[in-house]
PDB file of C-alpha atoms in Angstrom:
ATOM      1  CA  CYS A   1       0.000   0.000   0.000  1.00 62.00           C
ATOM      2  CA  ASP A   2       1.133   3.547  -0.787  1.00 60.00           C
ATOM      3  CA  THR A   3       0.347   6.607   1.298  1.00 64.00           C
ATOM      4  CA  ASP A   4       1.675  10.065   2.061  1.00 65.00           C
ATOM      5  CA  GLN A   5      -0.106  10.171   5.422  1.00 74.00           C
ATOM      6  CA  PRO A   6       1.436   8.939   8.695  1.00 79.00           C
ATOM      7  CA  ILE A   7       0.076   5.568   9.742  1.00 86.00           C
ATOM      8  CA  ALA A   8       0.560   3.147  12.619  1.00 91.00           C
ATOM      9  CA  ILE A   9      -0.057  -0.588  12.691  1.00 94.00           C
ATOM     10  CA  SER A  10      -1.031  -2.377  15.884  1.00 96.00           C
ATOM     11  CA  PHE A  11      -0.126  -6.077  15.958  1.00 97.00           C
ATOM     12  CA  ILE A  12      -2.622  -7.929  18.127  1.00 97.00           C
ATOM     13  CA  SER A  13      -2.119 -11.540  19.125  1.00 96.00           C
ATOM     14  CA  ASP A  14      -3.400 -14.196  21.493  1.00 96.00           C
ATOM     15  CA  GLN A  15      -6.767 -12.851  22.567  1.00 96.00           C
ATOM     16  CA  HIS A  16      -7.793 -16.400  23.596  1.00 95.00           C
ATOM     17  CA  ILE A  17     -11.413 -15.336  23.774  1.00 95.00           C
ATOM     18  CA  ALA A  18     -13.316 -17.634  26.138  1.00 93.00           C
ATOM     19  CA  PRO A  19     -16.181 -16.537  28.402  1.00 92.00           C
ATOM     20  CA  ASN A  20     -15.587 -17.188  32.111  1.00 88.00           C
ATOM     21  CA  SER A  21     -11.829 -17.168  31.591  1.00 87.00           C
ATOM     22  CA  SER A  22      -9.062 -14.738  32.581  1.00 86.00           C
ATOM     23  CA  CYS A  23      -9.189 -12.990  29.190  1.00 91.00           C
ATOM     24  CA  ASP A  24      -9.132  -9.188  29.614  1.00 94.00           C
ATOM     25  CA  PHE A  25     -12.309  -8.412  27.656  1.00 95.00           C
ATOM     26  CA  VAL A  26     -12.482  -4.798  28.879  1.00 95.00           C
ATOM     27  CA  ARG A  27      -9.015  -3.925  27.571  1.00 96.00           C
ATOM     28  CA  MET A  28      -9.600  -5.898  24.381  1.00 96.00           C
ATOM     29  CA  ARG A  29     -12.733  -3.948  23.510  1.00 97.00           C
ATOM     30  CA  ALA A  30     -11.148  -0.608  24.471  1.00 97.00           C
ATOM     31  CA  ASP A  31      -8.176  -1.295  22.182  1.00 97.00           C
ATOM     32  CA  ALA A  32     -10.432  -2.332  19.289  1.00 98.00           C
ATOM     33  CA  GLU A  33     -12.516   0.830  19.644  1.00 98.00           C
ATOM     34  CA  LEU A  34      -9.370   2.977  19.878  1.00 97.00           C
ATOM     35  CA  ILE A  35      -8.085   1.515  16.596  1.00 98.00           C
ATOM     36  CA  ARG A  36     -11.480   2.012  14.941  1.00 97.00           C
ATOM     37  CA  GLU A  37     -11.750   5.653  16.004  1.00 97.00           C
ATOM     38  CA  THR A  38      -8.140   6.771  15.399  1.00 96.00           C
ATOM     39  CA  ASP A  39      -7.246   8.095  11.951  1.00 94.00           C
ATOM     40  CA  GLY A  40      -4.221   6.379  10.452  1.00 93.00           C
ATOM     41  CA  LEU A  41      -4.217   3.545  12.995  1.00 95.00           C
ATOM     42  CA  TYR A  42      -4.693   0.014  11.632  1.00 96.00           C
ATOM     43  CA  ALA A  43      -4.492  -3.517  12.996  1.00 97.00           C
ATOM     44  CA  CYS A  44      -3.066  -6.897  12.077  1.00 98.00           C
ATOM     45  CA  LEU A  45      -4.156 -10.007  13.971  1.00 98.00           C
ATOM     46  CA  ALA A  46      -1.455 -12.598  14.656  1.00 96.00           C
ATOM     47  CA  GLY A  47      -3.481 -15.625  15.704  1.00 96.00           C
ATOM     48  CA  ASP A  48      -5.074 -17.484  18.623  1.00 96.00           C
ATOM     49  CA  GLY A  49      -8.182 -15.345  18.711  1.00 96.00           C
ATOM     50  CA  VAL A  50     -10.040 -18.056  20.653  1.00 96.00           C
ATOM     51  CA  ASP A  51      -9.132 -20.777  23.149  1.00 94.00           C
ATOM     52  CA  ASN A  52     -10.892 -23.428  21.007  1.00 90.00           C
ATOM     53  CA  HIS A  53      -9.977 -26.407  23.178  1.00 91.00           C
ATOM     54  CA  ILE A  54     -10.938 -29.375  21.026  1.00 88.00           C
ATOM     55  CA  LYS A  55      -7.578 -31.141  20.905  1.00 86.00           C
ATOM     56  CA  HIS A  56      -6.367 -31.757  24.466  1.00 84.00           C
ATOM     57  CA  ARG A  57      -8.703 -33.735  26.724  1.00 84.00           C
ATOM     58  CA  ALA A  58      -7.736 -32.061  30.005  1.00 78.00           C
ATOM     59  CA  ALA A  59      -8.265 -28.576  28.522  1.00 84.00           C
ATOM     60  CA  ILE A  60     -11.616 -29.634  27.056  1.00 82.00           C
ATOM     61  CA  ILE A  61     -12.812 -30.789  30.491  1.00 84.00           C
ATOM     62  CA  ALA A  62     -11.562 -27.606  32.193  1.00 83.00           C
ATOM     63  CA  ALA A  63     -13.107 -25.215  29.630  1.00 86.00           C
ATOM     64  CA  GLN A  64     -15.887 -22.959  30.958  1.00 88.00           C
ATOM     65  CA  SER A  65     -17.312 -22.226  27.486  1.00 93.00           C
ATOM     66  CA  THR A  66     -17.735 -24.039  24.182  1.00 94.00           C
ATOM     67  CA  PRO A  67     -15.726 -23.356  21.017  1.00 94.00           C
ATOM     68  CA  ASP A  68     -18.989 -22.312  19.335  1.00 94.00           C
ATOM     69  CA  GLU A  69     -19.540 -19.576  21.936  1.00 96.00           C
ATOM     70  CA  GLN A  70     -15.934 -18.465  21.565  1.00 96.00           C
ATOM     71  CA  TRP A  71     -16.077 -18.240  17.745  1.00 96.00           C
ATOM     72  CA  MET A  72     -19.316 -16.227  17.903  1.00 96.00           C
ATOM     73  CA  LEU A  73     -17.775 -13.783  20.370  1.00 96.00           C
ATOM     74  CA  PHE A  74     -14.629 -13.528  18.240  1.00 97.00           C
ATOM     75  CA  ASP A  75     -16.777 -12.682  15.210  1.00 97.00           C
ATOM     76  CA  TRP A  76     -18.543  -9.951  17.233  1.00 97.00           C
ATOM     77  CA  TYR A  77     -15.155  -8.615  18.358  1.00 97.00           C
ATOM     78  CA  LEU A  78     -13.857  -8.432  14.776  1.00 96.00           C
ATOM     79  CA  LYS A  79     -16.865  -6.390  13.723  1.00 96.00           C
ATOM     80  CA  LEU A  80     -15.810  -3.672  16.196  1.00 97.00           C
ATOM     81  CA  PHE A  81     -12.874  -2.687  13.964  1.00 97.00           C
ATOM     82  CA  ALA A  82     -12.930  -4.867  10.843  1.00 96.00           C
ATOM     83  CA  GLU A  83     -12.748  -1.793   8.592  1.00 96.00           C
ATOM     84  CA  LYS A  84      -9.334  -0.947  10.094  1.00 97.00           C
ATOM     85  CA  MET A  85      -7.870  -4.438   9.845  1.00 96.00           C
ATOM     86  CA  LEU A  86      -5.190  -5.061   7.205  1.00 95.00           C
ATOM     87  CA  VAL A  87      -4.829  -8.842   7.482  1.00 97.00           C
ATOM     88  CA  MET A  88      -5.133 -11.659   9.986  1.00 97.00           C
ATOM     89  CA  ILE A  89      -3.365 -14.986  10.281  1.00 97.00           C
ATOM     90  CA  CYS A  90      -4.019 -18.274  12.031  1.00 97.00           C
ATOM     91  CA  GLY A  91      -2.639 -19.392  15.395  1.00 96.00           C
ATOM     92  CA  ASN A  92      -2.198 -22.937  16.669  1.00 96.00           C
ATOM     93  CA  HIS A  93      -5.435 -22.789  18.710  1.00 95.00           C
ATOM     94  CA  ASP A  94      -7.346 -21.553  15.659  1.00 95.00           C
ATOM     95  CA  ALA A  95      -5.812 -24.270  13.482  1.00 95.00           C
ATOM     96  CA  TRP A  96      -7.086 -27.110  15.666  1.00 95.00           C
ATOM     97  CA  THR A  97     -10.526 -26.884  14.026  1.00 93.00           C
ATOM     98  CA  ALA A  98      -8.991 -27.461  10.595  1.00 92.00           C
ATOM     99  CA  GLN A  99      -6.722 -30.220  11.913  1.00 91.00           C
ATOM    100  CA  VAL A 100      -9.432 -32.092  13.817  1.00 90.00           C
ATOM    101  CA  GLY A 101     -12.551 -31.266  11.818  1.00 89.00           C
ATOM    102  CA  GLY A 102     -11.252 -30.275   8.400  1.00 92.00           C
ATOM    103  CA  THR A 103     -12.866 -26.813   8.513  1.00 91.00           C
ATOM    104  CA  ASP A 104     -10.896 -23.561   8.650  1.00 95.00           C
ATOM    105  CA  MET A 105     -13.203 -21.524  10.893  1.00 94.00           C
ATOM    106  CA  LEU A 106     -10.943 -18.493  10.767  1.00 95.00           C
ATOM    107  CA  LYS A 107     -11.156 -18.390   6.977  1.00 96.00           C
ATOM    108  CA  HIS A 108     -14.968 -18.530   7.143  1.00 95.00           C
ATOM    109  CA  ILE A 109     -15.049 -15.662   9.645  1.00 96.00           C
ATOM    110  CA  ALA A 110     -12.554 -13.646   7.598  1.00 96.00           C
ATOM    111  CA  ASP A 111     -14.616 -14.148   4.450  1.00 95.00           C
ATOM    112  CA  ASN A 112     -17.822 -13.109   6.238  1.00 93.00           C
ATOM    113  CA  ASN A 113     -16.134  -9.912   7.436  1.00 93.00           C
ATOM    114  CA  LYS A 114     -14.406  -9.252   4.077  1.00 94.00           C
ATOM    115  CA  LEU A 115     -10.963  -9.488   5.694  1.00 96.00           C
ATOM    116  CA  HIS A 116      -7.673 -10.502   4.144  1.00 96.00           C
ATOM    117  CA  TYR A 117      -6.629 -13.860   5.574  1.00 97.00           C
ATOM    118  CA  SER A 118      -3.326 -15.681   5.343  1.00 94.00           C
ATOM    119  CA  PRO A 119      -3.102 -18.983   7.245  1.00 91.00           C
ATOM    120  CA  HIS A 120       0.545 -19.029   8.305  1.00 92.00           C
ATOM    121  CA  ALA A 121       2.335 -15.738   7.612  1.00 96.00           C
ATOM    122  CA  ALA A 122       1.704 -12.352   6.035  1.00 97.00           C
ATOM    123  CA  PHE A 123       3.985  -9.830   4.350  1.00 96.00           C
ATOM    124  CA  ILE A 124       3.073  -6.162   3.974  1.00 95.00           C
ATOM    125  CA  ASN A 125       4.941  -3.811   1.644  1.00 93.00           C
ATOM    126  CA  LEU A 126       4.303  -0.266   2.799  1.00 89.00           C
ATOM    127  CA  THR A 127       5.438   2.951   1.111  1.00 88.00           C
ATOM    128  CA  LEU A 128       5.314   6.177   3.127  1.00 83.00           C
ATOM    129  CA  GLY A 129       6.258   8.988   0.775  1.00 81.00           C
ATOM    130  CA  SER A 130       9.551   7.799  -0.696  1.00 85.00           C
ATOM    131  CA  GLN A 131      10.369   5.364   2.130  1.00 86.00           C
ATOM    132  CA  GLU A 132       9.576   1.668   1.739  1.00 91.00           C
ATOM    133  CA  TYR A 133       9.013  -0.690   4.668  1.00 93.00           C
ATOM    134  CA  HIS A 134       8.694  -4.463   4.516  1.00 96.00           C
ATOM    135  CA  VAL A 135       6.686  -5.877   7.407  1.00 97.00           C
ATOM    136  CA  ALA A 136       6.321  -9.595   8.133  1.00 97.00           C
ATOM    137  CA  PHE A 137       4.388 -11.399  10.834  1.00 97.00           C
ATOM    138  CA  ARG A 138       3.331 -14.891  11.813  1.00 97.00           C
ATOM    139  CA  HIS A 139       2.049 -16.702  14.897  1.00 97.00           C
ATOM    140  CA  GLN A 140       4.915 -19.122  15.543  1.00 97.00           C
ATOM    141  CA  TYR A 141       8.433 -19.887  14.412  1.00 97.00           C
ATOM    142  CA  ARG A 142      11.309 -22.111  15.475  1.00 95.00           C
ATOM    143  CA  PHE A 143      14.497 -21.226  17.393  1.00 95.00           C
ATOM    144  CA  ASN A 144      12.786 -19.767  20.463  1.00 94.00           C
ATOM    145  CA  SER A 145      14.811 -18.687  23.481  1.00 94.00           C
ATOM    146  CA  THR A 146      13.491 -18.331  27.015  1.00 87.00           C
ATOM    147  CA  LEU A 147      16.224 -15.741  27.641  1.00 92.00           C
ATOM    148  CA  ASN A 148      15.479 -13.563  24.597  1.00 95.00           C
ATOM    149  CA  GLN A 149      11.930 -13.495  23.263  1.00 95.00           C
ATOM    150  CA  THR A 150      12.943 -11.762  20.020  1.00 98.00           C
ATOM    151  CA  HIS A 151      15.536 -14.426  19.154  1.00 98.00           C
ATOM    152  CA  CYS A 152      13.129 -16.393  16.948  1.00 97.00           C
ATOM    153  CA  VAL A 153      12.159 -13.245  15.007  1.00 98.00           C
ATOM    154  CA  LYS A 154      15.803 -12.599  14.173  1.00 98.00           C
ATOM    155  CA  GLN A 155      16.253 -16.227  13.142  1.00 97.00           C
ATOM    156  CA  TRP A 156      13.199 -15.927  10.896  1.00 98.00           C
ATOM    157  CA  TYR A 157      14.912 -12.992   9.212  1.00 98.00           C
ATOM    158  CA  ARG A 158      18.073 -15.015   8.687  1.00 96.00           C
ATOM    159  CA  MET A 159      16.418 -18.255   7.566  1.00 95.00           C
ATOM    160  CA  GLY A 160      12.983 -17.239   6.316  1.00 93.00           C
ATOM    161  CA  GLU A 161      11.394 -16.670   2.956  1.00 88.00           C
ATOM    162  CA  GLN A 162      12.286 -13.016   2.497  1.00 92.00           C
ATOM    163  CA  PRO A 163      13.960 -10.178   4.424  1.00 95.00           C
ATOM    164  CA  PHE A 164      11.917  -7.620   6.329  1.00 98.00           C
ATOM    165  CA  ASP A 165      12.367  -4.321   8.147  1.00 97.00           C
ATOM    166  CA  ILE A 166       9.912  -5.207  10.906  1.00 97.00           C
ATOM    167  CA  GLY A 167       9.204  -8.776  11.996  1.00 98.00           C
ATOM    168  CA  VAL A 168       6.485  -9.790  14.453  1.00 98.00           C
ATOM    169  CA  ILE A 169       5.763 -13.230  15.954  1.00 98.00           C
ATOM    170  CA  GLY A 170       3.042 -13.977  18.520  1.00 97.00           C
ATOM    171  CA  HIS A 171       2.339 -17.130  20.550  1.00 95.00           C
ATOM    172  CA  HIS A 172       4.501 -16.660  23.672  1.00 93.00           C
ATOM    173  CA  HIS A 173       2.222 -14.123  25.430  1.00 92.00           C
ATOM    174  CA  GLU A 174       5.220 -12.028  26.459  1.00 92.00           C
ATOM    175  CA  ALA A 175       5.693  -8.602  24.874  1.00 95.00           C
ATOM    176  CA  ALA A 176       9.186  -7.715  23.670  1.00 97.00           C
ATOM    177  CA  ILE A 177      10.819  -5.463  21.085  1.00 98.00           C
ATOM    178  CA  GLU A 178      14.428  -5.158  19.958  1.00 98.00           C
ATOM    179  CA  ALA A 179      16.409  -3.467  17.201  1.00 98.00           C
ATOM    180  CA  PHE A 180      19.039  -5.533  15.404  1.00 98.00           C
ATOM    181  CA  GLN A 181      21.504  -5.009  12.571  1.00 97.00           C
ATOM    182  CA  ALA A 182      21.176  -7.111   9.410  1.00 96.00           C
ATOM    183  CA  HIS A 183      22.527  -6.549   5.907  1.00 95.00           C
ATOM    184  CA  GLY A 184      23.717  -3.061   6.769  1.00 95.00           C
ATOM    185  CA  SER A 185      20.409  -1.745   8.119  1.00 95.00           C
ATOM    186  CA  VAL A 186      18.563  -1.495  11.418  1.00 97.00           C
ATOM    187  CA  ARG A 187      15.692  -3.991  11.626  1.00 98.00           C
ATOM    188  CA  TRP A 188      13.078  -4.467  14.334  1.00 98.00           C
ATOM    189  CA  ALA A 189      11.935  -7.671  16.019  1.00 98.00           C
ATOM    190  CA  ALA A 190       8.753  -7.676  18.106  1.00 98.00           C
ATOM    191  CA  ARG A 191       6.576 -10.062  20.103  1.00 98.00           C
ATOM    192  CA  PRO A 192       3.042  -8.914  21.019  1.00 96.00           C
ATOM    193  CA  GLY A 193       1.695  -9.711  24.437  1.00 93.00           C
ATOM    194  CA  ALA A 194      -1.657 -11.387  25.098  1.00 94.00           C
ATOM    195  CA  TYR A 195      -5.101 -10.576  26.430  1.00 94.00           C
ATOM    196  CA  GLN A 196      -5.106 -13.880  28.307  1.00 89.00           C
ATOM    197  CA  ILE A 197      -3.770 -12.578  31.606  1.00 84.00           C
ATOM    198  CA  GLN A 198      -3.138 -15.962  33.191  1.00 77.00           C
ATOM    199  CA  SER A 199      -4.036 -19.600  32.801  1.00 72.00           C
ATOM    200  CA  ALA A 200      -3.385 -22.951  34.445  1.00 70.00           C
ATOM    201  CA  TYR A 201      -0.679 -23.449  31.808  1.00 67.00           C
ATOM    202  CA  SER A 202       1.105 -20.199  32.699  1.00 71.00           C
ATOM    203  CA  HIS A 203       0.923 -20.986  36.407  1.00 70.00           C
ATOM    204  CA  GLN A 204       2.328 -24.472  35.826  1.00 71.00           C
ATOM    205  CA  TYR A 205       5.276 -23.348  33.717  1.00 68.00           C
ATOM    206  CA  GLY A 206       5.894 -19.890  35.171  1.00 70.00           C
TER     207      GLY A 206
END
């Protein structure tokens, strides 16, 4: 996309929408409305919009809502700011429906909301005046480090499909951002946080 106007892109990941859970619904809605009402501010969704526990038996038993309820609420949430959304991708929780049932629910919801959808990764080429930026994001990647959350983003740059100026990877629920040098230029690696404040999984593994 080409523009002469200043813009900002908010990368949102890991909402894990599930009624009766520790998801921060108040903050999630406030952020969506802020994006919708702010000129030049857009959003990209980086996966795991719902809990969608249909794969692991213990999580299914512990769930306080059904996947159907979660998908309906996710669809309502998207409608809050769908007109400001550039693209969304799939997370591992979202993908379980396709893996177990053969139906890509996220694609159906994206189509119903007229949203660009890319299952695994998305690349955005942005031109602001005469300056070009290449932005890449996905939900997961290999080479994670518990000591440096942005390590996998930098490895994606080095081993991935194409270089980028800004790389974003979700999944780990821990926000981080770091500048790094590559091919003679400053690049940026980022990890969004999550709206799922806590869970039995996070308590178990710290």
